[in-house]
Coordinates of C-alpha atoms and ligand atoms in Angstrom, one line a residue:
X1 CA -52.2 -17.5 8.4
X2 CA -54.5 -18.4 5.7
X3 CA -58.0 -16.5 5.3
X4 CA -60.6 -19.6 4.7
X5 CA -63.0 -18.7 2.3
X6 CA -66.6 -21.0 1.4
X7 CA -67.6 -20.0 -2.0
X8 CA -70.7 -21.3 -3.8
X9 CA -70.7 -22.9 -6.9
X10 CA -74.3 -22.5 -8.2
X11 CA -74.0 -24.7 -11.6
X12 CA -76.7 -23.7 -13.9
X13 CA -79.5 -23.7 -11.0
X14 CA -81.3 -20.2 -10.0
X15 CA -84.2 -18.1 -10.5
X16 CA -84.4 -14.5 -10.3
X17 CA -86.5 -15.2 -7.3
X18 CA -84.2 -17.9 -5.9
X19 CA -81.2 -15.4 -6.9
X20 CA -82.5 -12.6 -4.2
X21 CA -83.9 -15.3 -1.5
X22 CA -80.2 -16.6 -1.7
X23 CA -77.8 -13.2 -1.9
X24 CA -79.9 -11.2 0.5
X25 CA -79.5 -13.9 3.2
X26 CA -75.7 -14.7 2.1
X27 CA -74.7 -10.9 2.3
X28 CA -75.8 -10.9 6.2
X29 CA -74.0 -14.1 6.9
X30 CA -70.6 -12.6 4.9
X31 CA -71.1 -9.7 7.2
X32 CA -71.5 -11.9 10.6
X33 CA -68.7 -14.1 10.1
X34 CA -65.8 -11.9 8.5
X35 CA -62.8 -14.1 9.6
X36 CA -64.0 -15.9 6.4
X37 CA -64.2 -14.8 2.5
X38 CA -67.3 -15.8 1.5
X39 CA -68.2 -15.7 -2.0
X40 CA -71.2 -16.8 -4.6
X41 CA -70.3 -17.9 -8.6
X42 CA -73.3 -17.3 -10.0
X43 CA -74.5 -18.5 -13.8
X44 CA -73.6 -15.6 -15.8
X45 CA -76.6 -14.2 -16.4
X46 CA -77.3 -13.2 -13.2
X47 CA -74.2 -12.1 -12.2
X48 CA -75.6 -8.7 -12.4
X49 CA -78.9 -9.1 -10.6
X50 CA -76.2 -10.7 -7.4
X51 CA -73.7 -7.2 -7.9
X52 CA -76.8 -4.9 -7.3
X53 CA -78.3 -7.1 -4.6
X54 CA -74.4 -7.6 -2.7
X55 CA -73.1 -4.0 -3.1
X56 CA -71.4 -2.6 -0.3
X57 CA -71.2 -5.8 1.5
X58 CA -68.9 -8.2 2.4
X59 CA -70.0 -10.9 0.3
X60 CA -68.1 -11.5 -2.6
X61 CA -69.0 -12.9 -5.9
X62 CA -67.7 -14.7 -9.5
X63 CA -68.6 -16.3 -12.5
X64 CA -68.7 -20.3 -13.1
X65 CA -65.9 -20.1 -16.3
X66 CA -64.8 -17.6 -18.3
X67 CA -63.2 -17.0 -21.8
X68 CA -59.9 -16.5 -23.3
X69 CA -61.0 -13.7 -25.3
X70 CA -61.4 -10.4 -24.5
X71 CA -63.9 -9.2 -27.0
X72 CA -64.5 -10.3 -30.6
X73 CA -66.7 -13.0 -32.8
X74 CA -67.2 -15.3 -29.9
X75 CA -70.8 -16.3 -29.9
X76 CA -72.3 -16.7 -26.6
X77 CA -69.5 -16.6 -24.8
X78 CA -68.4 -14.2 -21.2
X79 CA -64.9 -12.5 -21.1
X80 CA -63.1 -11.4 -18.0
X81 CA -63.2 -7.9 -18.8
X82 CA -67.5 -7.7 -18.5
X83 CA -67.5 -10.0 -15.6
X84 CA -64.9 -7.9 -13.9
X85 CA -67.4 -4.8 -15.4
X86 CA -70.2 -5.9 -13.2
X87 CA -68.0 -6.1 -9.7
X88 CA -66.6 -9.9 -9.7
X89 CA -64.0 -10.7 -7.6
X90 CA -63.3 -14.1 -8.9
X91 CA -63.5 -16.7 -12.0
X92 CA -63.9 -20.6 -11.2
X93 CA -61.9 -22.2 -14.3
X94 CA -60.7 -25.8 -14.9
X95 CA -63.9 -27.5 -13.1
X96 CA -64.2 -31.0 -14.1
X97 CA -67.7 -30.7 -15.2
X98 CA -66.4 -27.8 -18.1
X99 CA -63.2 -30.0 -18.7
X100 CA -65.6 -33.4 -19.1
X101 CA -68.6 -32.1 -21.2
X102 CA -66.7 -29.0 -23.3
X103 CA -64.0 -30.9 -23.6
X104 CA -61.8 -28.4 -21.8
X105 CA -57.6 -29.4 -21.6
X106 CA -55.3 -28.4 -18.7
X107 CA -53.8 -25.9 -21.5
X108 CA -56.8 -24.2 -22.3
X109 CA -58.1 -24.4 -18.3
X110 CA -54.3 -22.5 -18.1
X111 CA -55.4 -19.6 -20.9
X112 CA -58.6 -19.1 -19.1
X113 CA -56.4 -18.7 -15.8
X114 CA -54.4 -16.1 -17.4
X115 CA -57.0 -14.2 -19.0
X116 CA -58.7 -13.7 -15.5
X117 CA -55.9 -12.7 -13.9
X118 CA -54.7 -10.1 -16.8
X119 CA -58.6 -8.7 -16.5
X120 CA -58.1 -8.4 -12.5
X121 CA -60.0 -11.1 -11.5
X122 CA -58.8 -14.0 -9.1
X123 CA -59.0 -17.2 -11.0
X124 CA -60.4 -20.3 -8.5
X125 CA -58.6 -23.2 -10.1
X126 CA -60.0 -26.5 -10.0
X127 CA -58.5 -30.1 -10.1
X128 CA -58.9 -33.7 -9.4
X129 CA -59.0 -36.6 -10.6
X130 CA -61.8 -39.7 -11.8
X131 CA -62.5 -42.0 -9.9
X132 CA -60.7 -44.2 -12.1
X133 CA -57.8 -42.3 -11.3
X134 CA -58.2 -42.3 -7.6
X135 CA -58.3 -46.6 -7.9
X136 CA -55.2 -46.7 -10.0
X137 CA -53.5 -44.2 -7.1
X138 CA -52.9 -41.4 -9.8
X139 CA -54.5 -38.6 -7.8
X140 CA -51.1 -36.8 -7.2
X141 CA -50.3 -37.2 -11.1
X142 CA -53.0 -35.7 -12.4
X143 CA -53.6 -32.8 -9.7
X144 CA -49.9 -31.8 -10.3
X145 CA -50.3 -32.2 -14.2
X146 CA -53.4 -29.4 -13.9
X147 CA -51.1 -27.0 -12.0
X148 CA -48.2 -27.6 -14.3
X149 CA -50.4 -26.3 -17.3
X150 CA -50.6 -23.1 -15.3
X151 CA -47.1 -23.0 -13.9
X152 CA -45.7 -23.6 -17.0
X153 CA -47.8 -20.5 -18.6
X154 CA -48.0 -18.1 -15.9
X155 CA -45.2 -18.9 -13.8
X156 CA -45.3 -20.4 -10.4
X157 CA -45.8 -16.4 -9.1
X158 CA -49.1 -16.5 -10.3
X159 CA -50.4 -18.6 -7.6
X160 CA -49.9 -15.4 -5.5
X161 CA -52.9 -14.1 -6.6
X162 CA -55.4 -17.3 -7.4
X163 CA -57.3 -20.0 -4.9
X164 CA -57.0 -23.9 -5.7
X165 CA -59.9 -26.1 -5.1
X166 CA -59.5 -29.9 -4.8
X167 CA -62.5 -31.5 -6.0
X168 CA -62.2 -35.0 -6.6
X169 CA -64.5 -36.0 -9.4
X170 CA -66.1 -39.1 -8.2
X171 CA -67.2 -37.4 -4.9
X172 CA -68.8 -33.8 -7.1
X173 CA -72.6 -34.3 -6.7
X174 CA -72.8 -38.1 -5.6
X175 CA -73.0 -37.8 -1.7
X176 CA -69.4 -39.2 -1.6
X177 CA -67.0 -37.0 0.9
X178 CA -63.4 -37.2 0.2
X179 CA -62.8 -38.0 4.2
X180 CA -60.8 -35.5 6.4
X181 CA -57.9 -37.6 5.9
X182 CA -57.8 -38.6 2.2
X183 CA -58.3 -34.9 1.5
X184 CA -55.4 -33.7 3.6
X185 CA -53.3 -36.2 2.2
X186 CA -53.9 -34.3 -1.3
X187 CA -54.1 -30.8 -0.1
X188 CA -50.6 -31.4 1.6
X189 CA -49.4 -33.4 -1.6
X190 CA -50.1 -30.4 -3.7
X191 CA -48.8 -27.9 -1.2
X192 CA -45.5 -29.6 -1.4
X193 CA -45.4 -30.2 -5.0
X194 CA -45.8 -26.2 -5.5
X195 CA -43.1 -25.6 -2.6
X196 CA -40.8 -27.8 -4.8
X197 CA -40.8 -24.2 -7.0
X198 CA -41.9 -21.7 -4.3
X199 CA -42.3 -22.1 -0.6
X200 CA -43.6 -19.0 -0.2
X201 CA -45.9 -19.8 -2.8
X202 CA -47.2 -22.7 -1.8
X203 CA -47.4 -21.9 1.9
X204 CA -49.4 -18.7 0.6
X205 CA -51.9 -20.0 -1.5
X206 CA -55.5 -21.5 -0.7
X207 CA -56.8 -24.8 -1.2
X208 CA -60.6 -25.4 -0.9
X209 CA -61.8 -28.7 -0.8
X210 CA -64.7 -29.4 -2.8
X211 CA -67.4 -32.6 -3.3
X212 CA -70.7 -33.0 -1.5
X213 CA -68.8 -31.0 1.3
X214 CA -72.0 -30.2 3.4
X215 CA -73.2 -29.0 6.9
X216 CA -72.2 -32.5 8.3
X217 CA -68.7 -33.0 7.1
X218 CA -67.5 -29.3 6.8
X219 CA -66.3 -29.2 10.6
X220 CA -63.6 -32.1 10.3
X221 CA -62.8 -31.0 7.0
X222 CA -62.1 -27.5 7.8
X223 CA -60.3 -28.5 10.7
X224 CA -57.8 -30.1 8.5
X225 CA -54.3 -28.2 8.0
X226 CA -54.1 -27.7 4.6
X227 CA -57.6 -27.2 3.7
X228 CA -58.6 -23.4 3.5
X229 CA -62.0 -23.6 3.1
X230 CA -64.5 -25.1 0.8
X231 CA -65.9 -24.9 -3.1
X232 CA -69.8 -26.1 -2.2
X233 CA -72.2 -27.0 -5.2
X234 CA -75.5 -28.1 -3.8
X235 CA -75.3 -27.1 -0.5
X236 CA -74.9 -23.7 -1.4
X237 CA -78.5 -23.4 -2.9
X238 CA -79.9 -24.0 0.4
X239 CA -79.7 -20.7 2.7
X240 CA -79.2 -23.5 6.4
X241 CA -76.8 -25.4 4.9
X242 CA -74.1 -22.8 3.3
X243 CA -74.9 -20.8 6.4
X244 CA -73.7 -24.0 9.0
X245 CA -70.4 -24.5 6.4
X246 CA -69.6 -20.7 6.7
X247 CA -69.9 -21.0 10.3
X248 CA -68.1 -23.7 9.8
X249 CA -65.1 -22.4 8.9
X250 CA -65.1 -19.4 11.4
X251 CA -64.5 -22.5 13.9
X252 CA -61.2 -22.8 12.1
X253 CA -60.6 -19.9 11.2
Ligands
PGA1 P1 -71.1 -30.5 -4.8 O1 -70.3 -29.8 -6.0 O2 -70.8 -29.8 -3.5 O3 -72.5 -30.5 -5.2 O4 -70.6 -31.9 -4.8 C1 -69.1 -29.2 -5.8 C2 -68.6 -28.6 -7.1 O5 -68.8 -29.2 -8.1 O6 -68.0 -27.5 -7.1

């Protein structure tokens, strides 16, 4: 049995005012509805401001993207190791909106994977494809080409230890919800490709669904097989809304 989780994906959104307003309701909902993970990733500047304002509870939190690096001469960029520093549980990597504007490639989404992992955090990997892609029917291709690029430098095994979220790009911010049954098609398609290397694996492993998943379309999805939960970008800045998908998934849980 799979634990759902709902995890926020803020973007670059949030005040220090918004920050508290947000985490102080979020850790009593995480503590209300346990059957579920739930989890903010926070801009990384605040990250700290949500550890002091969520210790002790059940809600857990991450950063948006991480680095490759360590330490070093890396100008304004945020390893693993001081996100870890300051209490994160996990690291989104790979989302579409890093891989279209910094120009990110499944092979550098995989060495930001691995550096999470090797700094104990739990990378949330994201793929899907364009819309383009979806037209042309080449959603399987290019979901299993994103986990390859892991596979191929971490090893199937590392999938124990890592959450997948489908987010198909043309329905990220437009209003446009992947429906219950397009998404299960994918979740199940990437299930099975990872069982072609690990049954266990696969049958282990968590896929979210994410793209204008809201308060309205969470139930059917959640209810879905092989969706585990959800990755939630503007629904999550609103305390009703990323309260009703949390509850959401409890229903399925
Ligand atoms: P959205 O974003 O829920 O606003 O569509 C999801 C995401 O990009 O993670």
């Amino acid at each position: 049995m799979r634990k759902p989780v709902v995890m926020g994906n803020w973007k670059l959104n949030g005040t220090k005012d918004s920050v508290k307003e947000l985490v102080t309701a979020f850790v009593k909902v995480a503590g209300d509805n346990k059957k579920v993970d739930v989890a903010v990733c926070a801009p990384a500047i605040f990250i700290g401001q949500v550890e002091s304002l969520a210790q002790g509870s059940d809600l857990k939190y991450g950063s948006e993207d991480v680095d490759v690096h360590t330490k070093g001469a890396f100008t304004g960029e945020n390893s693993p190791a001081m996100i870890k520093e300051f209490g994160a549980t996990y690291a989104i990597v790979g989302h579409s909106e890093r891989r279209q504007y910094h120009k990110e490639s499944n092979e550098c989404v995989a060495e930001k994977f691995k550096a999470a992992q090797e700094n104990g955090l739990i990378p949330v990997l994201c793929i899907g494809e364009s819309e383009a892609e979806y037209d042309e029917g080449k959603t399987l291709e290019v979901c299993q080409a994103e986990l390859k690029a892991i596979i191929d430098l971490c090893g199937i095994e590392a999938f124990k230890n890592a959450i997948i979220a489908y987010e198909p790009i043309w329905a990220i911010g437009t209003g446009k919800t992947a429906t219950p049954e397009i998404a299960q098609n994918v979740h199940e398609g990437i299930r099975n490709y990872l069982k072609s290397f690990n049954a266990e694996v696969a049958d282990g492993v968590r896929i979210l669904y994410g793209g204008s998943c809201n308060a309205k379309t969470a139930p059917e999805l959640f209810a879905q097989k092989d969706i585990d939960g959800g990755l939630i970008g503007g629904a999550s800045l609103k305390v009703p809304d990323f309260t009703a998908i949390i509850e959401a998934a409890t229903a399925n849980a």
